[in-house]
XYZ file of C-alpha atoms in Angstrom:
586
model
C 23.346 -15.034 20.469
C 24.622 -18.419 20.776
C 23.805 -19.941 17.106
C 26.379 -19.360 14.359
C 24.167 -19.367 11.806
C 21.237 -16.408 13.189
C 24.376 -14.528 14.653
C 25.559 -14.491 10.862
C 22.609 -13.247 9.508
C 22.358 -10.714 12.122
C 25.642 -9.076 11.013
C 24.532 -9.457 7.375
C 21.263 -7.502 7.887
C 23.578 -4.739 9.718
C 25.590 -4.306 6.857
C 23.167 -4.385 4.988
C 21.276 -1.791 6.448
C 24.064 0.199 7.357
C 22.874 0.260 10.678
C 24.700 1.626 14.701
C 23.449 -0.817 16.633
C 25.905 -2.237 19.343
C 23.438 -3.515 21.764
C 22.440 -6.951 20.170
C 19.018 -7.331 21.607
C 17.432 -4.088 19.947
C 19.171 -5.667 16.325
C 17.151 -8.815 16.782
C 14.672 -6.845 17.780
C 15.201 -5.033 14.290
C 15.739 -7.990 12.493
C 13.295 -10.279 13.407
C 10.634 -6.976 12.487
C 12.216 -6.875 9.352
C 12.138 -11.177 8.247
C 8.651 -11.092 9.948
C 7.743 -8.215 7.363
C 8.928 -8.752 4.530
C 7.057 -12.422 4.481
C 3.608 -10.857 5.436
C 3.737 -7.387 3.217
C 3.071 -7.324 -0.846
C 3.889 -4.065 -1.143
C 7.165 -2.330 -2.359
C 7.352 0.598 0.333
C 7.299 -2.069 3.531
C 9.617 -0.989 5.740
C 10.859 -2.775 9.231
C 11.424 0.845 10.611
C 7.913 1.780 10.718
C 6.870 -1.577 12.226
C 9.241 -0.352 15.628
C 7.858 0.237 18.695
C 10.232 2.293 20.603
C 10.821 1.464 24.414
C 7.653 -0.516 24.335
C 8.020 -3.007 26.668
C 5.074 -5.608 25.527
C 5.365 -5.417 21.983
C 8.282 -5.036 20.067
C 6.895 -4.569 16.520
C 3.742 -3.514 14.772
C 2.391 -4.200 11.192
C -1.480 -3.112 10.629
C -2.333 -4.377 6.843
C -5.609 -2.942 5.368
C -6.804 -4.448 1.970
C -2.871 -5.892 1.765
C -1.756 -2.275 2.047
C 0.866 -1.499 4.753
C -0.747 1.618 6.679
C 1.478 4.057 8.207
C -0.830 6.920 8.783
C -4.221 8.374 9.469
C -4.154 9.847 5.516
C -3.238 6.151 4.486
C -6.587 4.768 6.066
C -8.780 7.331 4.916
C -7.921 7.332 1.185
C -8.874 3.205 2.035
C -12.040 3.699 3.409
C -12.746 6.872 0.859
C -11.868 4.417 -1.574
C -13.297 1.095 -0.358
C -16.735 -0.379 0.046
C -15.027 -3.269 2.477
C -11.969 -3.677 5.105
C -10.311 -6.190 5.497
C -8.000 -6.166 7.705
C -4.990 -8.156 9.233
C -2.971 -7.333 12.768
C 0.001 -8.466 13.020
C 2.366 -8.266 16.371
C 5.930 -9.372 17.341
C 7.829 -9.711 20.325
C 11.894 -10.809 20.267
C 13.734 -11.738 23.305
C 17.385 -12.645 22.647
C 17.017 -15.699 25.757
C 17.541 -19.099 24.639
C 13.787 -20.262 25.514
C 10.382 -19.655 25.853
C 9.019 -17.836 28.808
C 5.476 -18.200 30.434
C 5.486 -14.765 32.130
C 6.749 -13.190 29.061
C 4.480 -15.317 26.398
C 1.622 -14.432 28.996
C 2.684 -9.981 28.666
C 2.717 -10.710 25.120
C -0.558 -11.799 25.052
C -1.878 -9.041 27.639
C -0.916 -6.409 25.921
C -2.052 -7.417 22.444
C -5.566 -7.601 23.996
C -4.950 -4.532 25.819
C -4.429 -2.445 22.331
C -7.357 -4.504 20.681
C -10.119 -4.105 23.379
C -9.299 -0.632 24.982
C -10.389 2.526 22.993
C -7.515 4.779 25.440
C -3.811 4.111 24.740
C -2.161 2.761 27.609
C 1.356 2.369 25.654
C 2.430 5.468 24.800
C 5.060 4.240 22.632
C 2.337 2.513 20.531
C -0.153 5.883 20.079
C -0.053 6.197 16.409
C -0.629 2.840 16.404
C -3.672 2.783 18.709
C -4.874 5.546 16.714
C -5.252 3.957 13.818
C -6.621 0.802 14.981
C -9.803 3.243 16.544
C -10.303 4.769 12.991
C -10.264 0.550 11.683
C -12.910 0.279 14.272
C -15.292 3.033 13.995
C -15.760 1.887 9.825
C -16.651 -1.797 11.365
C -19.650 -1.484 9.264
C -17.096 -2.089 6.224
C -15.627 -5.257 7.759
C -18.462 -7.663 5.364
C -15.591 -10.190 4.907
C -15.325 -10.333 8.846
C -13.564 -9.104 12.120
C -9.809 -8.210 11.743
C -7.392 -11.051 11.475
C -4.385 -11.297 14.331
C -0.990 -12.684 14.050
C 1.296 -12.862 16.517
C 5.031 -13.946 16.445
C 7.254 -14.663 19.417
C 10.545 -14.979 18.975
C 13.649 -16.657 21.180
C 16.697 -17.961 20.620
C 15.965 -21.206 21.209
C 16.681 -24.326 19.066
C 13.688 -25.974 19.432
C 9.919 -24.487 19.307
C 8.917 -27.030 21.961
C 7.838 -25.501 24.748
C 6.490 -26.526 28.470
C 2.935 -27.540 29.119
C 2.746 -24.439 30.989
C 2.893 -22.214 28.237
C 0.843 -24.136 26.097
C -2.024 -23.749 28.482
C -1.266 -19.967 28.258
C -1.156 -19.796 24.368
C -4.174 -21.756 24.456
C -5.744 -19.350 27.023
C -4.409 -15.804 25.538
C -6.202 -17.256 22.244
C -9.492 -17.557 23.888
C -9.297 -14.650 25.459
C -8.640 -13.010 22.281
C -11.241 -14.768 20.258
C -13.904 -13.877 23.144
C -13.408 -9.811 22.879
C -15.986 -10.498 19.779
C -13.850 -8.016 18.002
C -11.517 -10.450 16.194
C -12.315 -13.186 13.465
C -11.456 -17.252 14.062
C -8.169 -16.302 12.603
C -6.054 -15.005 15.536
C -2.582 -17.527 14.867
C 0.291 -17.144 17.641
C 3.709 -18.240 16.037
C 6.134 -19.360 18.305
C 9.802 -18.517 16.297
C 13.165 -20.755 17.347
C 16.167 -20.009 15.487
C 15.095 -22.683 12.592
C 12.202 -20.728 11.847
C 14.479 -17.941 12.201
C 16.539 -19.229 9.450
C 13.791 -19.993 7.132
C 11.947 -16.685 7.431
C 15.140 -14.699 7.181
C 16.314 -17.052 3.471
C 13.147 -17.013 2.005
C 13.195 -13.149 1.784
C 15.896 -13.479 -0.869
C 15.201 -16.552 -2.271
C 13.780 -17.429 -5.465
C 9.855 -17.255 -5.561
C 9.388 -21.259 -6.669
C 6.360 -23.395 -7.770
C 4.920 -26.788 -9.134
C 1.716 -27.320 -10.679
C 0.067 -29.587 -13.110
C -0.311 -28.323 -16.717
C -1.562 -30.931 -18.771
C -3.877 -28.807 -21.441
C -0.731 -27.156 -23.215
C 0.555 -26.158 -26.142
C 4.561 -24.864 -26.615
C 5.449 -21.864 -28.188
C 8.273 -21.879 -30.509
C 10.682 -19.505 -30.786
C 14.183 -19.076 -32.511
C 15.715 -15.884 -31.028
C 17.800 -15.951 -27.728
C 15.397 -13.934 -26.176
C 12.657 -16.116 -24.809
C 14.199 -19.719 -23.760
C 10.382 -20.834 -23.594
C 6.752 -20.616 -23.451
C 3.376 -22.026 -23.148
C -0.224 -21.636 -23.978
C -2.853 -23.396 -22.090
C -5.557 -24.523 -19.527
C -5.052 -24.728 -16.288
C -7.438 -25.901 -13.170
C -7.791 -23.350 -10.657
C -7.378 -26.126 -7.942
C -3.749 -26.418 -9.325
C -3.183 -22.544 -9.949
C -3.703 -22.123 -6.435
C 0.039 -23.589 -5.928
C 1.010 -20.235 -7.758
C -0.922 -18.071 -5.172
C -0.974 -19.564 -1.734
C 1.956 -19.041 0.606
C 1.821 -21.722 3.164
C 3.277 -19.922 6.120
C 1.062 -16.731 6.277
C -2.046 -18.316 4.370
C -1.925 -15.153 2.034
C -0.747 -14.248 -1.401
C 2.789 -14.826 -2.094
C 4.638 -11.963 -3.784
C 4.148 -12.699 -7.047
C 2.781 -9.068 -8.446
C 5.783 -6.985 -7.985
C 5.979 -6.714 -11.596
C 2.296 -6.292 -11.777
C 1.375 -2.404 -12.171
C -2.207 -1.999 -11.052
C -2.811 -3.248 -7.890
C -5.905 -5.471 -6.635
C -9.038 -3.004 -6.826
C -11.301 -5.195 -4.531
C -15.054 -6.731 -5.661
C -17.354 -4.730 -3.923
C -16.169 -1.322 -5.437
C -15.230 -3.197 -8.792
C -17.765 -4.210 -11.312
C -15.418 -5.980 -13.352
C -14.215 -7.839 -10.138
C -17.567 -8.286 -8.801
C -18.982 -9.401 -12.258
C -16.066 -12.594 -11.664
C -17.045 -13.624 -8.604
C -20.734 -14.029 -9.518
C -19.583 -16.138 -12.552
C -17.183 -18.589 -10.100
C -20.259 -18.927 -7.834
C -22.651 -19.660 -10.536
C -23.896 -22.944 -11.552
C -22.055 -22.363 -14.891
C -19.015 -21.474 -13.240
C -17.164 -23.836 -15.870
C -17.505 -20.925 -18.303
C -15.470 -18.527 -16.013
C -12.073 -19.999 -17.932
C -13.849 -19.321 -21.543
C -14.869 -15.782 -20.293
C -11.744 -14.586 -18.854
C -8.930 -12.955 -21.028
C -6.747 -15.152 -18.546
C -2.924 -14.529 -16.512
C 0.464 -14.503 -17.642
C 3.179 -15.466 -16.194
C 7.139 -14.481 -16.547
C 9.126 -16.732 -14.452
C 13.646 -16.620 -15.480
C 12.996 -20.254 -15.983
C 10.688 -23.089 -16.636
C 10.964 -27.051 -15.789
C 8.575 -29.039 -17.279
C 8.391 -32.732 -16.200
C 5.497 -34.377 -17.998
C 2.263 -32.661 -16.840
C 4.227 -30.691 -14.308
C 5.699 -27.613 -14.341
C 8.444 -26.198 -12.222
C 8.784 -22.819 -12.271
C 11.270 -20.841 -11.324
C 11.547 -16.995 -9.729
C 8.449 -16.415 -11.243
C 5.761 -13.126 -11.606
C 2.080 -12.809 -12.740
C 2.083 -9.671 -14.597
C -1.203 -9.676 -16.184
C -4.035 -11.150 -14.609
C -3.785 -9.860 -10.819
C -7.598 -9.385 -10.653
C -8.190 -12.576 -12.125
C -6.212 -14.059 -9.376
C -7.187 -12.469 -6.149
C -10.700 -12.599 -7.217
C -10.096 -16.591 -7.434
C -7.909 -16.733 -4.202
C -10.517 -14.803 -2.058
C -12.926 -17.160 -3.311
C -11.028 -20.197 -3.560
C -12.974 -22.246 -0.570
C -16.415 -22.131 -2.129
C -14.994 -23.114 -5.377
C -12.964 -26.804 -4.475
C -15.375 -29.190 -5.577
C -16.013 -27.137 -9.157
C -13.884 -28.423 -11.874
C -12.608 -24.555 -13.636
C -10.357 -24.073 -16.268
C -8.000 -20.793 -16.405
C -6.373 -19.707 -19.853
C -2.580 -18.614 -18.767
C 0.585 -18.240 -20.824
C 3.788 -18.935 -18.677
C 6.951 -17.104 -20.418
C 10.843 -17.868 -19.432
C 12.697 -14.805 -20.245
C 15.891 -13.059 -18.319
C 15.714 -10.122 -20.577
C 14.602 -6.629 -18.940
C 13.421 -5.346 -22.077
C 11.610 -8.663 -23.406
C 10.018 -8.527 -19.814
C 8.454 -4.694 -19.868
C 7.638 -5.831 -23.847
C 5.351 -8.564 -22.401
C 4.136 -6.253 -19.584
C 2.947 -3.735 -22.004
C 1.464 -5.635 -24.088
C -0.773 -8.052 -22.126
C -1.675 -4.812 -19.872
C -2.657 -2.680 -22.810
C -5.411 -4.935 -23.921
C -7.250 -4.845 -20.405
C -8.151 -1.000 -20.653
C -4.805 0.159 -18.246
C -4.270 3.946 -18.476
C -1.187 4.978 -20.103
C 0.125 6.204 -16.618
C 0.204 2.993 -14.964
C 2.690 1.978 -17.540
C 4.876 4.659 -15.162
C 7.089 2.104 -14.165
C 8.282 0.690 -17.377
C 8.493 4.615 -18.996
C 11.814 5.504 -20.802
C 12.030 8.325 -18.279
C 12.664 5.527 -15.439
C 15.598 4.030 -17.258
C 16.963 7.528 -18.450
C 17.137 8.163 -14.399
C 18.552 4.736 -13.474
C 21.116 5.404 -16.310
C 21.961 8.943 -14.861
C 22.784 7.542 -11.265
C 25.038 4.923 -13.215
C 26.977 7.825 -14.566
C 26.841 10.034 -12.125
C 28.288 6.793 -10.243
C 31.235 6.779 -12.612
C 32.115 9.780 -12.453
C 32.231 10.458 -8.949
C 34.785 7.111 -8.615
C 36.861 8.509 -10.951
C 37.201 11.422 -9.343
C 37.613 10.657 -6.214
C 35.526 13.674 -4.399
C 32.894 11.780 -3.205
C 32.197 9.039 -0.475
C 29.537 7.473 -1.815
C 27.238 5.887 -5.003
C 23.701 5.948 -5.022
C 21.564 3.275 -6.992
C 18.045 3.883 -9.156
C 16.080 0.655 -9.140
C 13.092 0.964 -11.699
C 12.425 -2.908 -11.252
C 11.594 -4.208 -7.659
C 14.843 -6.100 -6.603
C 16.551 -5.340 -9.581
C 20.062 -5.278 -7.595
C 19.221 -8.346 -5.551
C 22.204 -10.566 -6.209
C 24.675 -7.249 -6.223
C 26.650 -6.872 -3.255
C 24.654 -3.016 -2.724
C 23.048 -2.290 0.744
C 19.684 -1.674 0.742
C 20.164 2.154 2.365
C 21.932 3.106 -0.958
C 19.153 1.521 -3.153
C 16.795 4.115 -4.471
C 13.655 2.961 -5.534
C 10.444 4.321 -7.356
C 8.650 5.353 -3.751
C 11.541 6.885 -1.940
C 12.276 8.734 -5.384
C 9.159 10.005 -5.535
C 8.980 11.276 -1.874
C 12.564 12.585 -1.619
C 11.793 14.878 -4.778
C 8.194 15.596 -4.284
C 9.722 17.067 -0.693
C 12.909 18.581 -1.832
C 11.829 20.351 -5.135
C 7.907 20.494 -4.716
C 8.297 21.950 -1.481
C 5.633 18.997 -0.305
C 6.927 17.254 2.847
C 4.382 17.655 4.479
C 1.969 15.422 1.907
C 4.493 12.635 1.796
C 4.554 10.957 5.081
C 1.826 7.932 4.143
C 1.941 5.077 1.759
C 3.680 6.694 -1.790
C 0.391 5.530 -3.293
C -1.343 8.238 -1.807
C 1.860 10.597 -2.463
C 1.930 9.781 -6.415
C -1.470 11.177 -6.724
C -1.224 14.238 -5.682
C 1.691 15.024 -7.700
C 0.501 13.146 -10.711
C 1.557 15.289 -13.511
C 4.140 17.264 -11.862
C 6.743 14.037 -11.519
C 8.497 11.783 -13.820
C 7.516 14.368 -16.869
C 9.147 14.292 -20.438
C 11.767 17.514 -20.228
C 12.490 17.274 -16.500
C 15.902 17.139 -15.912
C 17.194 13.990 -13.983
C 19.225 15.694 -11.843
C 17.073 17.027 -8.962
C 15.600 13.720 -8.908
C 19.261 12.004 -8.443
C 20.019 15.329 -5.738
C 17.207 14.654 -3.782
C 17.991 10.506 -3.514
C 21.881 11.696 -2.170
C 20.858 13.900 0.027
C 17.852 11.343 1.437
C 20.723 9.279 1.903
C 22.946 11.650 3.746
C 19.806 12.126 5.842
C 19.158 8.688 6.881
C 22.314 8.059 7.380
C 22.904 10.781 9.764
C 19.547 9.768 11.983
C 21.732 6.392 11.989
C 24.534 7.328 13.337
C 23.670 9.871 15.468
C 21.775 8.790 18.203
C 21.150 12.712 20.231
C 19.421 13.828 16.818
C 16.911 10.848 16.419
C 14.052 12.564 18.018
C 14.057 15.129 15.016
C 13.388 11.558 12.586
C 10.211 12.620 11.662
C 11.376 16.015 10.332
C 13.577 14.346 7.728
C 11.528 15.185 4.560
C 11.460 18.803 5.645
C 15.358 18.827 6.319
C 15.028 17.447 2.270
C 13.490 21.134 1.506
C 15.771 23.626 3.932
C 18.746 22.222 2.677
C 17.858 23.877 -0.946
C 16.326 26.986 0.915
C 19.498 26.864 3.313
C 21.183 26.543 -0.272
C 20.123 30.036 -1.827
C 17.698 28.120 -4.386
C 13.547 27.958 -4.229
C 12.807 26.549 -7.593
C 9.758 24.637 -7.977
C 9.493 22.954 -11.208
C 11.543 19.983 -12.519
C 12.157 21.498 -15.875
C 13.658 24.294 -15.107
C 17.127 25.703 -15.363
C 17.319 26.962 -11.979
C 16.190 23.429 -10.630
C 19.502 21.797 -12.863
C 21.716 24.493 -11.462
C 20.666 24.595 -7.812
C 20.803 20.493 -7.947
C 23.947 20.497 -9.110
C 25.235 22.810 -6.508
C 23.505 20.880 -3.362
C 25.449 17.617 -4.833
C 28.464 18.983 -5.134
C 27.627 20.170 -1.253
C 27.000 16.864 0.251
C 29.835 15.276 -1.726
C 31.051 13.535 1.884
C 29.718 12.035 5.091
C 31.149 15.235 6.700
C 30.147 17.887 4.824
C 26.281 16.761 4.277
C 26.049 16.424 7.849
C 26.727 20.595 8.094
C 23.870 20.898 5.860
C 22.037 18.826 8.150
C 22.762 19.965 11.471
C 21.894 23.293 10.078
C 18.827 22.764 8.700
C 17.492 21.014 12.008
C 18.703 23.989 13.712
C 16.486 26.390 11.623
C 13.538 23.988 11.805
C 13.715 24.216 15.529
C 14.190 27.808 15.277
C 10.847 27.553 13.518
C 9.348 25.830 16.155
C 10.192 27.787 18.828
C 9.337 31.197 17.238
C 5.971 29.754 16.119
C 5.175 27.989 18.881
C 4.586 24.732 17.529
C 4.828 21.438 19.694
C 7.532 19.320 18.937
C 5.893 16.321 20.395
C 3.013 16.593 18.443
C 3.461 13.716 16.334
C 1.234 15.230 13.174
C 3.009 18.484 13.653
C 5.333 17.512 10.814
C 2.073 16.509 8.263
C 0.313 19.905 8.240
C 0.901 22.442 5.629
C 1.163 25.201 8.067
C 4.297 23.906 9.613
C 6.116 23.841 5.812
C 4.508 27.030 5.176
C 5.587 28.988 8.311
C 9.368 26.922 7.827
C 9.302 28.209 3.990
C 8.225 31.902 5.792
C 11.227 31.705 7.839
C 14.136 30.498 5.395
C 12.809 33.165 2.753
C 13.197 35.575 5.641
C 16.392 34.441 6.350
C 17.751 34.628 2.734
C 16.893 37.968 2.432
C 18.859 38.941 5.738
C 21.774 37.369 4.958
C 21.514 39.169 1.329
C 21.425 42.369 2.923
């Protein structure tokens, strides 16, 4: 890698993921996954890991979006379509080659192969099976596709400093998108992106940069306030032509991330009546009464810069109003030449607490069960205070290697010099504890959406103690960071959240339940285990020993990729660990 800059960048995102990789061409590979994700995903779980490929040769990474949810298995889909009167649906391929340009014959595989998973029912790639699978399941519910065909994005990305490229390849872009648009089984948006190291650059800042906007706000009114807790805020009208600017992200023509802090996601029209009941009113000839109807959007940005009629703002959320807002930005193109006027609040705060205080309250008015306030609960910061002591107290004493890090708020820790592997967030929480302590691995392999409600009510409950929830995060950690480093035990990745469960088995400990006194003890214990690198990694080997074990007495296949997402394979592994505690007893 030639430029200074990408080569930089490169070594920051290994740091920063803590990853192994010596052989620079599979790190681009990683990286380029990982800048070309996080710019096309709204969703907290995304994760450049599940986009890879493998040994693929065509197609380096893989991203299928349903309804702006990242998919990552069959369970995933289903709940969508269980769920969902309408698919829409958005493929998204990329291909990385370290080489300083563009290459016809390697533009033109790119473009084979991508019509080769789209068109052909049979995977031919068997690197790319799960991925195959799930686009046949997409296509046998075509019947829900009423906003069209699934989109298709493709990036290809060099080295090179220039995106110029040869007439050659032009005519074979030009062709591979025909060829593409004639299978019938795509829509008029299939967009190939050819990426140089500028665009590089700009995909790879804007991941971290702050979420910026101008619009016109001339219908105002300012808010004062005295305390130190708001700097400022104002009341309004706004025209839907200029709230657009807050919505559309010009380089993937979708929503920008601005509903992180949001905490009920977008529930669709078709299944929605409330939705549903909008759209009608934007499309009527009265649409100008939309803006009187509607309870409106607010908006928290850490600062605002007003400049006559327009406003700048500045790492900004909507946090109320993210029905309001999809409903307009999926219907945005019929609505242009209507003049409609939006009620919206904009708020400049830095405070945490002012922020959740805001979040509450504009959310409580709009009918939002008392559960979806999960992620501003007291238990949240309880746990995010007991890492931070738990933190301090392992520094002090000098046993232990390493500091975990609860993030209740999505990027909370984003200008803190912390690598992302020792972040713990709401999802991976959830899943590491739900696996270790519920003895559920098996249900936890999909989108955490679909994991958090099946163990509604049994998580994140008033008189759990925090510490199985902070002993399951350490020893996820010690997990992924032995699949990292150890390259001969990578093909037992997709046991990991089992490993999570015979490690407390392994242990001497089968508690169940969050609240109870065994589950403090036994948590306690398995921390004080995996206090270093060295020692977790016993636990580790172990437990993949015993899984095998399993395996082999039970006869399960070890190739079977879903082998790890049926109950039977937890129960007969929970079968054979009780067995074996009761041998080693006697």
């Amino acid at each position: 890698m030639k430029n200074l800059i990408v080569k930089n960048f490169l070594s920051q995102f290994k740091n920063n993921f803590e990853l192994e990789e010596e052989q620079e061409d599979v790190l681009f590979e990683q990286f380029i996954n990982y800048c070309v994700l996080n710019n096309h995903v709204i969703d907290s779980e995304r994760n450049f890991q599940d986009m890879d490929t493998g040994t693929a040769k065509a197609i380096d990474g893989i991203a299928i979006l349903v309804n702006n949810k990242l998919v990552l298995n069959e369970e995933d889909l289903n709940v969508l379509i269980k769920n969902n009167n309408i698919l829409s649906v958005d493929f998204v391929f990329v291909q990385s080659k370290t080489s300083p340009s563009f290459s016809d014959a390697d533009v033109n595989y790119f473009f084979k192969h991508v019509e080769q998973f789209i068109c052909n029912y049979e995977c031919s790639i068997s690197e790319l099976e799960k991925f195959w699978e799930l686009k046949n399941i997409i296509y046998e519910n075509s019947h829900l596709f009423r906003k069209g065909n699934p989109n298709c994005i493709m990036y290809y990305a060099t080295s090179s400093p220039t995106t110029e490229i040869s007439s050659d390849i032009e005519d074979t872009i030009k062709y591979g998108l025909k060829s593409l648009s004639d299978t019938g089984l795509l829509s008029d948006y299939i967009d190939f992106n050819p990426l140089g190291v500028k665009e590089i650059q700009r995909l790879y800042r804007k991941i971290d940069a702050d979420l910026e906007a101008s619009f016109r706000f001339p219908k105002n009114v300012s808010f004062s306030y005295d305390g130190d807790k708001i700097t400022s805020a104002y009341f309004g009208l706004v025209d839907i032509s200029e709230y657009m600017h807050l919505l559309y992200d010009d380089e993937t023509a979708g929503v920008k991330n601005v509903f992180e802090d949001n905490i009920r996601d977008y529930l669709g029209i078709e299944n929605n009546e409330v939705n549903s009941n909008m759209q009608d009113r934007l499309k009527h000839e009265e649409a100008q009464l939309f803006g009187i109807l509607n309870n409106g959007v607010t908006v928290v940005a850490d600062e605002i810069k007003p400049v006559g009629e327009k406003f700048h703002l500045i790492n900004y959320q909507i946090v109320n109003g993210c029905q309001t807002s999809n409903v307009i930005f999926d219907n945005y193109k019929s609505l242009k030449e209507k003049s409609i006027s939006l009620p919206i609040r904009i708020i400049s705060t830095k405070d945490e607490e002012t922020k959740n205080e805001i979040v509450r309250a504009t959310n409580s008015q709009t009918g939002l069960k008392p559960e979806q306030l999960d992620s501003l609960s007291n238990f949240h910061k309880m746990l995010e205070e007991f890492y931070n002591s738990k933190n301090s107290l392992h520094e002090k004493s000098g046993e232990f290697d390493v500091c975990v890090y609860y993030e209740r708020r999505s990027n909370q820790y984003r200008n803190e010099a912390i690598p992302q592997t020792k972040i713990i967030n709401i999802p991976k929480q959830i899943k590491a504890v739900t696996s270790m302590v519920l003895d559920n691995p098996h249900g936890v392999s999909g989108h955490y959406g679909t994991v958090a409600k099946k163990v509604k009510g049994h998580i994140f409950q008033d008189g759990d103690y925090a510490e199985p929830y902070y002993a399951s995060a350490l020893l996820l950690y010690r997990v992924e960071t032995f699949f990292r480093k150890n390259r001969d035990y990578r093909q037992f990745t997709r046991m990991r959240w089992h490993i999570l469960m015979a490690v407390k088995y392994l242990s001497g400990y089968s508690p169940k339940y969050l609240n109870s006194r065994d589950s403090y003890k036994f948590s306690n214990e398995i921390v004080k285990k995996i206090n270093t690198e060295n020692n977790a990694n016993q636990l580790i080997i172990k437990a993949i020993n015993h899984i095998n074990i399993m395996i082999n007495n039970e006869k399960l296949d070890l190739e079977d990729r879903k082998v790890f997402e049926r109950k039977e394979t937890t129960d007969k592994l929970k079968k054979h660990l009780r067995e074996l505690n009761k041998e080693e007893i006697h």
